[in-house]
Short mmCIF file of C-alpha atoms and ligand atoms in Angstrom, two decimals:
data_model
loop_
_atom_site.label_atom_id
_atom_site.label_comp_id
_atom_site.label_asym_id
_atom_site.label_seq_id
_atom_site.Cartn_x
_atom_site.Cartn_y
_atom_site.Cartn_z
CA UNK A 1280 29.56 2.74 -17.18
CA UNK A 1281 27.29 3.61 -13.98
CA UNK A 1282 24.17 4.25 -15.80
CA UNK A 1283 21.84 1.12 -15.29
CA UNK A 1284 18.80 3.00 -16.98
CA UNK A 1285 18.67 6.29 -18.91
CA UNK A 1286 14.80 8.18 -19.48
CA UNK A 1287 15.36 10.81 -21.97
CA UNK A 1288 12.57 13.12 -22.49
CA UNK A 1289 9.81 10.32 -22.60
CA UNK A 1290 6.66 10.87 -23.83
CA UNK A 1291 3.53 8.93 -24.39
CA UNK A 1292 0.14 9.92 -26.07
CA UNK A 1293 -2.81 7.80 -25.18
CA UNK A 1294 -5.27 7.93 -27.87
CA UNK A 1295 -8.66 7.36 -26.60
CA UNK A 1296 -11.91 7.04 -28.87
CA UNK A 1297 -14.25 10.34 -28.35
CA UNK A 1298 -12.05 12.18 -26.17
CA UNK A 1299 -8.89 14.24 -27.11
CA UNK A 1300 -5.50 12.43 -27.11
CA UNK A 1301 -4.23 11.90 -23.67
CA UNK A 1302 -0.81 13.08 -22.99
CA UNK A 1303 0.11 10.62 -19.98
CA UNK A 1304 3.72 11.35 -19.81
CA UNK A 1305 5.35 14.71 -21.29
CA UNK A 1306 8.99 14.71 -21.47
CA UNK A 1307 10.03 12.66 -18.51
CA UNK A 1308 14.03 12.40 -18.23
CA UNK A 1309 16.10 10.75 -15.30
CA UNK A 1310 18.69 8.17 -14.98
CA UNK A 1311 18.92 5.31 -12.49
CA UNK A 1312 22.86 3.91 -11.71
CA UNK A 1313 24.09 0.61 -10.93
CA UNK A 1314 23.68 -0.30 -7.17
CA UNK A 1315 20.36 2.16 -6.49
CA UNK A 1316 16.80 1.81 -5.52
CA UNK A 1317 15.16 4.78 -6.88
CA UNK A 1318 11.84 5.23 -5.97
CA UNK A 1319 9.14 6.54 -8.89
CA UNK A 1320 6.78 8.59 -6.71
CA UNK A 1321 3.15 10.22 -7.82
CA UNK A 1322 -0.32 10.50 -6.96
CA UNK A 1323 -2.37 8.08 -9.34
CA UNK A 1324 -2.82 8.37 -12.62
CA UNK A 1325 0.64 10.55 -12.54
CA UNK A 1326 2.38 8.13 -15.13
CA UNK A 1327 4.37 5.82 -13.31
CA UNK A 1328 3.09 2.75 -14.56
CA UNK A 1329 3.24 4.34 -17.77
CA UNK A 1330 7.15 5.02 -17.45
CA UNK A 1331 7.98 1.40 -16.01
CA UNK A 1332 5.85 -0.41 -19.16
CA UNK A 1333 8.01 1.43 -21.25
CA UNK A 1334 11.37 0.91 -19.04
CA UNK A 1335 10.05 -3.06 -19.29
CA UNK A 1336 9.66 -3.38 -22.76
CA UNK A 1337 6.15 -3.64 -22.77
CA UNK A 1338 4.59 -0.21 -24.33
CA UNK A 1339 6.37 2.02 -27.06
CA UNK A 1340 6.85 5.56 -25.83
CA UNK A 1341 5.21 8.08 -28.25
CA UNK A 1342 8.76 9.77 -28.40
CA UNK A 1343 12.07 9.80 -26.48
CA UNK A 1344 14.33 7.31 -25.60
CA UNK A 1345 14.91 4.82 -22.90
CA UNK A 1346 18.09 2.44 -22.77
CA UNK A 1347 18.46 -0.65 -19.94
CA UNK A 1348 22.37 -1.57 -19.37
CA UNK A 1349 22.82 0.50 -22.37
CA UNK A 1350 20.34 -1.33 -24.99
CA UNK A 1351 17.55 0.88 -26.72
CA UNK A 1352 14.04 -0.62 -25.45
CA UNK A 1353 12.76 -0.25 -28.22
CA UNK A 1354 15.26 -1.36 -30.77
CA UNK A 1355 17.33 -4.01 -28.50
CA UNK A 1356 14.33 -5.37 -26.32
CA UNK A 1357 15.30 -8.86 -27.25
CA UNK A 1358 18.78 -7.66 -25.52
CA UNK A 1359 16.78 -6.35 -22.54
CA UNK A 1360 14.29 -8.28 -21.80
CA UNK A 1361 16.64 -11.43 -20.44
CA UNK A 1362 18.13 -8.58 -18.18
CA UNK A 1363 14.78 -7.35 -16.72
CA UNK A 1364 12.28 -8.61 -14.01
CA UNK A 1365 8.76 -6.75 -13.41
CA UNK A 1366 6.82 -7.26 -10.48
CA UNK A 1367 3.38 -5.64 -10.07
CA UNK A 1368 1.95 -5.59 -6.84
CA UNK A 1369 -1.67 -5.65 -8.31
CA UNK A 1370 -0.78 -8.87 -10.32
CA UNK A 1371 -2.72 -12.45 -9.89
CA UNK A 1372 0.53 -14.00 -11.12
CA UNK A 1373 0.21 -16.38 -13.86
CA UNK A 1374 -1.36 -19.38 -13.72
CA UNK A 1375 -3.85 -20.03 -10.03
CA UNK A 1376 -4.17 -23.60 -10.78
CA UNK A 1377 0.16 -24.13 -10.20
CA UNK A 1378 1.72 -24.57 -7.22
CA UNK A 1379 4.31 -22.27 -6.10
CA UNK A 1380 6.88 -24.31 -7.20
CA UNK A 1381 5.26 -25.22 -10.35
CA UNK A 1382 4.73 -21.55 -10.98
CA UNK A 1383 8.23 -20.84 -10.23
CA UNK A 1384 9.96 -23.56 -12.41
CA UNK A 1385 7.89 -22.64 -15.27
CA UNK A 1386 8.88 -19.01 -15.37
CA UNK A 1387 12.72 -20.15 -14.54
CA UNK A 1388 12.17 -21.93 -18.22
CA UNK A 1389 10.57 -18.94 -20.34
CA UNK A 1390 14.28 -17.65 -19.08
CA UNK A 1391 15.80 -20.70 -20.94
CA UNK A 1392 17.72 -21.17 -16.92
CA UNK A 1393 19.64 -24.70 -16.69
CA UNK A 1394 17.38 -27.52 -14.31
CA UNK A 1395 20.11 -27.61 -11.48
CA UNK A 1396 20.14 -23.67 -11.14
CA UNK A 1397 16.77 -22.99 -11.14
CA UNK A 1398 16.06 -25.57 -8.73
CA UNK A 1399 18.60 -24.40 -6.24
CA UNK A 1400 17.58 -20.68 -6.68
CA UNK A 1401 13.64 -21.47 -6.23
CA UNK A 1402 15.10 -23.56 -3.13
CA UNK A 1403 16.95 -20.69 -1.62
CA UNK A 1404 14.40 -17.58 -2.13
CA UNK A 1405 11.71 -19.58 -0.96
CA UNK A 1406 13.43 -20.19 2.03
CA UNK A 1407 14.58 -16.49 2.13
CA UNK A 1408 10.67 -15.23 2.23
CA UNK A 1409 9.89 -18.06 4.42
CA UNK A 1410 7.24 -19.88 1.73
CA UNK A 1411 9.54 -23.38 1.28
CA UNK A 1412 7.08 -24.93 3.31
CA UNK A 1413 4.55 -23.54 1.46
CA UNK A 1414 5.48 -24.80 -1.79
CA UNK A 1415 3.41 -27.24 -2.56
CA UNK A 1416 0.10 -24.99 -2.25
CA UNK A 1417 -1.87 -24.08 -5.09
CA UNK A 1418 -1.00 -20.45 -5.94
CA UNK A 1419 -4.74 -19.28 -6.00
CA UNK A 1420 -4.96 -20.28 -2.40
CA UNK A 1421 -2.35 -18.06 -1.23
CA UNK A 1422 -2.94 -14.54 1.10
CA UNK A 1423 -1.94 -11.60 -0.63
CA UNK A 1424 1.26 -11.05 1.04
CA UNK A 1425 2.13 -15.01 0.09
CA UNK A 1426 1.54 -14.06 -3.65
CA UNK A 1427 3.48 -11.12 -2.95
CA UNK A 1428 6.75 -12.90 -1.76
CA UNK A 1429 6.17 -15.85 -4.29
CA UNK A 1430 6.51 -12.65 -6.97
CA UNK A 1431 9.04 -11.34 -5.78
CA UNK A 1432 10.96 -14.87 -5.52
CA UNK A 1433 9.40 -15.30 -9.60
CA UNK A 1434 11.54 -11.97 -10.35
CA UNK A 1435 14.75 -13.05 -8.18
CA UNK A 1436 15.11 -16.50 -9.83
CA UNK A 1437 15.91 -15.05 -13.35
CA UNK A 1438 19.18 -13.10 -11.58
CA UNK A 1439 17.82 -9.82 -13.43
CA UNK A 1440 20.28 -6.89 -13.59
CA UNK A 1441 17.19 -4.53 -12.60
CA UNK A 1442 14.07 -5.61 -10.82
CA UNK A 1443 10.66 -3.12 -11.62
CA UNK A 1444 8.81 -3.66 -8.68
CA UNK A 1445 5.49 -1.84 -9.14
CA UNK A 1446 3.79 -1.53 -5.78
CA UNK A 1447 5.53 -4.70 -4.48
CA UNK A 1448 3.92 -4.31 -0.59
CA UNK A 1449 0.60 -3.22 -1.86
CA UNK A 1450 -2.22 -4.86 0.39
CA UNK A 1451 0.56 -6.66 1.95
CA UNK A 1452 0.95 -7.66 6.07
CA UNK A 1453 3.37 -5.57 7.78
CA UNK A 1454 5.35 -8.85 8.51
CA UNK A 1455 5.71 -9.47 5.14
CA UNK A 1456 6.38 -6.00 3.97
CA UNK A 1457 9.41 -5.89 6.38
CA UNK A 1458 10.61 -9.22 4.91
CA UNK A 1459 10.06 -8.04 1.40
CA UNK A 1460 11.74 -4.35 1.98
CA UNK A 1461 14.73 -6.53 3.48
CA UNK A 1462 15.45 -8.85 0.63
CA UNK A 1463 15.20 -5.68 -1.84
CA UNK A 1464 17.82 -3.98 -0.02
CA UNK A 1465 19.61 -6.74 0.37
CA UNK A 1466 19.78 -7.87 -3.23
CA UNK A 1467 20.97 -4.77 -4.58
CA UNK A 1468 23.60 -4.47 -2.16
CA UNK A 1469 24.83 -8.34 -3.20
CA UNK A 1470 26.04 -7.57 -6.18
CA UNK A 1471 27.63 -3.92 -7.82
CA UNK A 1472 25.44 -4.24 -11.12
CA UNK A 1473 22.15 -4.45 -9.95
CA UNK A 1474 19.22 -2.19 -9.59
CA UNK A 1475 16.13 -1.15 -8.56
CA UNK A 1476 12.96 0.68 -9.62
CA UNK A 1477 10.14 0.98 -7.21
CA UNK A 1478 6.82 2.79 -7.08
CA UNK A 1479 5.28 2.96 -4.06
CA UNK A 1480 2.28 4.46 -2.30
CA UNK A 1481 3.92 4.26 1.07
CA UNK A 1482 6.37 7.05 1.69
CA UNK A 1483 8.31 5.52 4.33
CA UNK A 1484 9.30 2.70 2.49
CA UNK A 1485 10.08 5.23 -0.23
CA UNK A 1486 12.46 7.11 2.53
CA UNK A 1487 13.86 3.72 4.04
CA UNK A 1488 14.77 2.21 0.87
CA UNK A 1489 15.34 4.33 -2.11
CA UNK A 1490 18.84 6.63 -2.57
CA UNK A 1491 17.03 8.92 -5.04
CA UNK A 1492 13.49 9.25 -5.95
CA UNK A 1493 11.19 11.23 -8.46
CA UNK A 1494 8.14 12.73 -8.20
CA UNK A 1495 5.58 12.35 -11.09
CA UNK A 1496 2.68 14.71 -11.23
CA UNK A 1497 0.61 14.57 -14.69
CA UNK A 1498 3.23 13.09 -16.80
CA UNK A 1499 6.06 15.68 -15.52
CA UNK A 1500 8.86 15.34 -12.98
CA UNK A 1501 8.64 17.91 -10.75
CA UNK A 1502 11.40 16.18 -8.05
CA UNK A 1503 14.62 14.54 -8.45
CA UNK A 1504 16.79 13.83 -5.19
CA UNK A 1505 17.57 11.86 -2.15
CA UNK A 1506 14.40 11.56 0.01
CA UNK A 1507 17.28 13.31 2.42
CA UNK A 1508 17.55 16.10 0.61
CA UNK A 1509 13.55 16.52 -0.45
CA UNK A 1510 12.84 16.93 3.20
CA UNK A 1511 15.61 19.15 4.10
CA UNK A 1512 14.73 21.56 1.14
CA UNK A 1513 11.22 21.47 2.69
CA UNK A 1514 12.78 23.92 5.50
CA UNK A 1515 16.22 23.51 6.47
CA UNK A 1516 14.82 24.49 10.09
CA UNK A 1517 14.87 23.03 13.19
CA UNK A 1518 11.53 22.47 14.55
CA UNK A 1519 9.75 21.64 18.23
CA UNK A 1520 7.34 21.19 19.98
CA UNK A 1521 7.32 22.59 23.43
CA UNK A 1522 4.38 22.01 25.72
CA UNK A 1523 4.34 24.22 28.78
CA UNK A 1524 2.77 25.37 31.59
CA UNK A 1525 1.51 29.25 30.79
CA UNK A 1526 2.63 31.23 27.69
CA UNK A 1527 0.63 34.84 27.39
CA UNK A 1528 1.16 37.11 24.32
CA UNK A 1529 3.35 39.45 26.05
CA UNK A 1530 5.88 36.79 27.16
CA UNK A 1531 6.05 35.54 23.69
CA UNK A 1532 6.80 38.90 22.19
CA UNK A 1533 9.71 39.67 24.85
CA UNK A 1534 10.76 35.58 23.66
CA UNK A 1535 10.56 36.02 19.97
CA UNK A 1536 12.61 39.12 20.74
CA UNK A 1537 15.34 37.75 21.77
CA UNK A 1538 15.59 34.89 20.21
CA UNK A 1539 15.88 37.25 17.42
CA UNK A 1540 15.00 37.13 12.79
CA UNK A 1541 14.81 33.87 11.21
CA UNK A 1542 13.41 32.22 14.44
CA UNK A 1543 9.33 31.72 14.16
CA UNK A 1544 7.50 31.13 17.21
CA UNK A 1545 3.86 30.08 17.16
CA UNK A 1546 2.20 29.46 20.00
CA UNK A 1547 -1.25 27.05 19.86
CA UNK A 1548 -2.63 24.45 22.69
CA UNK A 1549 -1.70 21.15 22.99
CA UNK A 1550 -4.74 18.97 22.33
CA UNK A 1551 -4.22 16.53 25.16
CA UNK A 1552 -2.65 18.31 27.69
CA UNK A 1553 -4.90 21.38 26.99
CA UNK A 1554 -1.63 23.38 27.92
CA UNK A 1555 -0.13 26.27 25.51
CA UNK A 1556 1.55 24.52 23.05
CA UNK A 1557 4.51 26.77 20.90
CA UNK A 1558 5.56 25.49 18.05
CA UNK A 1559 9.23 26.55 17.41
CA UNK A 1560 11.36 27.22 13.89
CA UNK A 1561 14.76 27.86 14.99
CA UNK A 1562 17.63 28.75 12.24
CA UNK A 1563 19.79 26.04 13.82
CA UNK A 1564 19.24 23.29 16.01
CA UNK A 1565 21.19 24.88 19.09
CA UNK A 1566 18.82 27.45 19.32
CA UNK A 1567 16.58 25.39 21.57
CA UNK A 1568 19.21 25.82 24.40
CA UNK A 1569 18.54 30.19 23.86
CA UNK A 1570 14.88 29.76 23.83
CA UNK A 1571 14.40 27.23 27.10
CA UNK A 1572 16.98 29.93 28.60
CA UNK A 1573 14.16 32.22 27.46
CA UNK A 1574 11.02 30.45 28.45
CA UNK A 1575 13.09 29.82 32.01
CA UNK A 1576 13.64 33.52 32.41
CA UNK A 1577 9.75 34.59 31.63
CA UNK A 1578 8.72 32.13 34.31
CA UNK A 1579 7.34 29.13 32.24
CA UNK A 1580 7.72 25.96 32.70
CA UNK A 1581 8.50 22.94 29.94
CA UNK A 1582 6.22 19.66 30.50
CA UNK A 1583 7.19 17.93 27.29
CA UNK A 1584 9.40 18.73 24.35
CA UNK A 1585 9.68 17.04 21.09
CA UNK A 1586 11.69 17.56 17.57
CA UNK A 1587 9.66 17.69 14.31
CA UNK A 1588 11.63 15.81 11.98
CA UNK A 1589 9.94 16.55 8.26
CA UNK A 1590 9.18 13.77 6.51
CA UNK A 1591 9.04 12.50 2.86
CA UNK A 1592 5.30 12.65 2.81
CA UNK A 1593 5.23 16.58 3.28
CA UNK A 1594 7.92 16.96 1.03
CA UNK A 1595 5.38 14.92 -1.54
CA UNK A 1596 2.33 17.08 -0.39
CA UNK A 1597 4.47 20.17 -0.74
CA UNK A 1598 4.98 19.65 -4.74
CA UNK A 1599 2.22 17.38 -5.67
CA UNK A 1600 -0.33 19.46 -3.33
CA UNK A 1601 -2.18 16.43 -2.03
CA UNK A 1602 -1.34 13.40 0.51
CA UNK A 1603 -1.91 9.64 -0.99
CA UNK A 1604 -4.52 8.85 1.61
CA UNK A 1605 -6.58 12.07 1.06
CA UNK A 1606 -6.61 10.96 -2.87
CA UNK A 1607 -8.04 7.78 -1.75
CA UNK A 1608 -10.30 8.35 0.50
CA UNK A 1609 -12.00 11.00 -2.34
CA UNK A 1610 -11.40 8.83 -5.27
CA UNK A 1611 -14.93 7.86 -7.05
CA UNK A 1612 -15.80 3.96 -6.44
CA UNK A 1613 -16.71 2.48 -9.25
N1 ATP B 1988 -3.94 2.14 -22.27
C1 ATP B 1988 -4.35 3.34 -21.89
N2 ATP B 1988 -5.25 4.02 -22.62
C2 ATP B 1988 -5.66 5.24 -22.26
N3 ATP B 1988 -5.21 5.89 -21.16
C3 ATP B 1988 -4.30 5.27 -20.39
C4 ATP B 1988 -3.83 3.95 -20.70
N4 ATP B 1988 -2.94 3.59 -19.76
C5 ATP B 1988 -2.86 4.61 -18.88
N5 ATP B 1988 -3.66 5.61 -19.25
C6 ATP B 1988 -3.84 6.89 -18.55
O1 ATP B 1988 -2.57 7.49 -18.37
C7 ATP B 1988 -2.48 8.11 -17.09
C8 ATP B 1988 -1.28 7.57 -16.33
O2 ATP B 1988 -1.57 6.22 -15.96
P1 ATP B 1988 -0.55 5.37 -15.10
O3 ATP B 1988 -1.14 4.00 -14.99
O4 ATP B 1988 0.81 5.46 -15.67
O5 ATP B 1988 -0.59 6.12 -13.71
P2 ATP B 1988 0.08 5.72 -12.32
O6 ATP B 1988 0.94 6.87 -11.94
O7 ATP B 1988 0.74 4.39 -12.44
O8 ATP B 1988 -1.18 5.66 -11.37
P3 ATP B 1988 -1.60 4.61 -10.22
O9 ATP B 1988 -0.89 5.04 -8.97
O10 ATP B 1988 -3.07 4.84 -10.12
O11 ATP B 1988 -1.25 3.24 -10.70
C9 ATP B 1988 -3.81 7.86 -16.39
O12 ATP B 1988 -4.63 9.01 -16.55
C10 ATP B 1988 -4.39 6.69 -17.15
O13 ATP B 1988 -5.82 6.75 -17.16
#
């Protein structure tokens, strides 16, 4: 069987005193296989906290059905849960007062692990994230991105079959979110049987790690591919940049000519060189050799050229209609 998790139709109501019922997810279906990071992707409050509480046992859907390695959630979480870690990004993990080791060994025994396993394992992912020297320090002394690798360590220990990693870079140093996207991606690939869920507000790390991901708008999906394929659906176009000396109207028209349907030109100014600026949509990438035969033979000259390579973040602003920084920078501080 290749299906590590199967969402069918999920739905969950939130019933909230005064108001009308909330409908926070509504009919959410996707599958996840063994080996894959697949990335849950939404502006907040979409429902992808929502989805992974119910993937982790820890909220009942309202209806539909959700099975881990083939158990029901909901009916089998006993069966699940020993096959499950969940790592929130947000989380003050368990108990400030413990040392990272402390903290470490006592979650190894809520997972019933033998002494001389556990021990090793803490020994080895501490080392991995670079925190074995650290292990003695209380964990409510630790940076952000400390308590960030310590949790992720906390979810490797147990040997889970899928890891929920909710946010897992969040607030995190860009040292230590290279060191954490590396031990992700190289965890799955240790062994055929495990996998990954991860939200993220950071589309790159979305793109660099995740073979499929979904995006989540108000409890629907409204995307489900390779972060590949997202972009390339965006526009399967080639697009430049070509900075150049002089462009007038005319000389674009007698260009756009011959370059011929299908290929858009636009020409703007480029903001630093002050130069005309066109920005180029050609039907296929070999194009650009036609059009800087055509810009040669109308006189102009290039002074910089560059390829626009779309990226997952338009693909997201595309179908959810909104980038995650422009949603934070207008969310309401409470
Ligand atoms: N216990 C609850 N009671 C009432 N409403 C809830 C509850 N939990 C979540 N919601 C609502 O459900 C919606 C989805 O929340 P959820 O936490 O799943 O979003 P999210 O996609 O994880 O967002 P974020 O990126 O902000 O974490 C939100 O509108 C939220 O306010």
């Amino acid at each position: 069987m290749h299906t590590a998790i199967q969402v069918e139709n999920l739905s969950r109501v939130f019933n909230r005193r005064g108001t009308a019922p909330f409908h926070a997810l509504r009919g959410v279906s996707f599958d996840v296989s063994y080996g894959e990071i697949f990335g849950l992707l939404g502006p907040n409050g979409a429902g992808k906290t929502t989805t992974i509480k119910i993937m982790s046992t820890l909220l009942l859907p309202t209806s539909g059905r959700v099975t881990v390695a083939g158990f029901d959630v909901e009916k089998d979480y006993t069966h699940v849960r020993p096959l499950i870690s969940l790592i929130s990004g947000g989380e003050t993990s368990g108990y400030g007062i413990l040392t990272v080791e402390e903290q470490l060994w006592m979650f190894s025994q809520f997972y019933g692990m033998e002494t001389h396993v556990a021990r090793a394992r803490i020994e080895e992912y501490l080392k991995v994230v670079s925190m074995w020297d650290s292990r003695r320090q209380q964990m409510n002394r630790l940076s952000t991105g400390m308590r960030q690798k310590v949790n992720l360590v906390r979810g490797l220990v147990t040997d889970p079959k899928v890891l929920f990693l909710d946010e897992p870079t969040l607030g995190v140093d860009v040292e230590a979110s290279v060191i954490i996207r590396n031990i992700v991606r190289d965890w799955v690939r240790e062994k055929p049987e495990r996998s990954v869920i991860l939200t993220t507000h950071y589309m790159a790390e979305a793109d660099e790690l995740c073979s499929r991901v979904a995006i989540i708008n108000h409890g629907l999906i409204l995307a489900n591919a390779a972060p590949s394929q997202l972009k390339q659906d965006l526009d399967s176009r080639a697009h430049y940049e070509i900075t150049v000396d002089r462009l007038d109207g005319e000389q674009l028209d007698h260009i756009t000519a011959f370059m011929g349907e299908g290929n858009d030109l636009v020409l703007g100014s480029d903001k630093v060189a002050k130069s005309p600026m066109l920005v180029a949509h050609l039907m296929h990438e070999s194009d650009i050799a036609r059009l800087i035969t055509a810009l040669a033979e109308q006189g102009v000259t290039l002074e910089y050229m560059r390829k626009l390579e779309p990226t997952l973040e338009d693909a997201f602003l595309k179908m959810v209609g909104k980038r995650f920084e422009d949603e934070e920078e207008t969310s309401p501080v409470s």
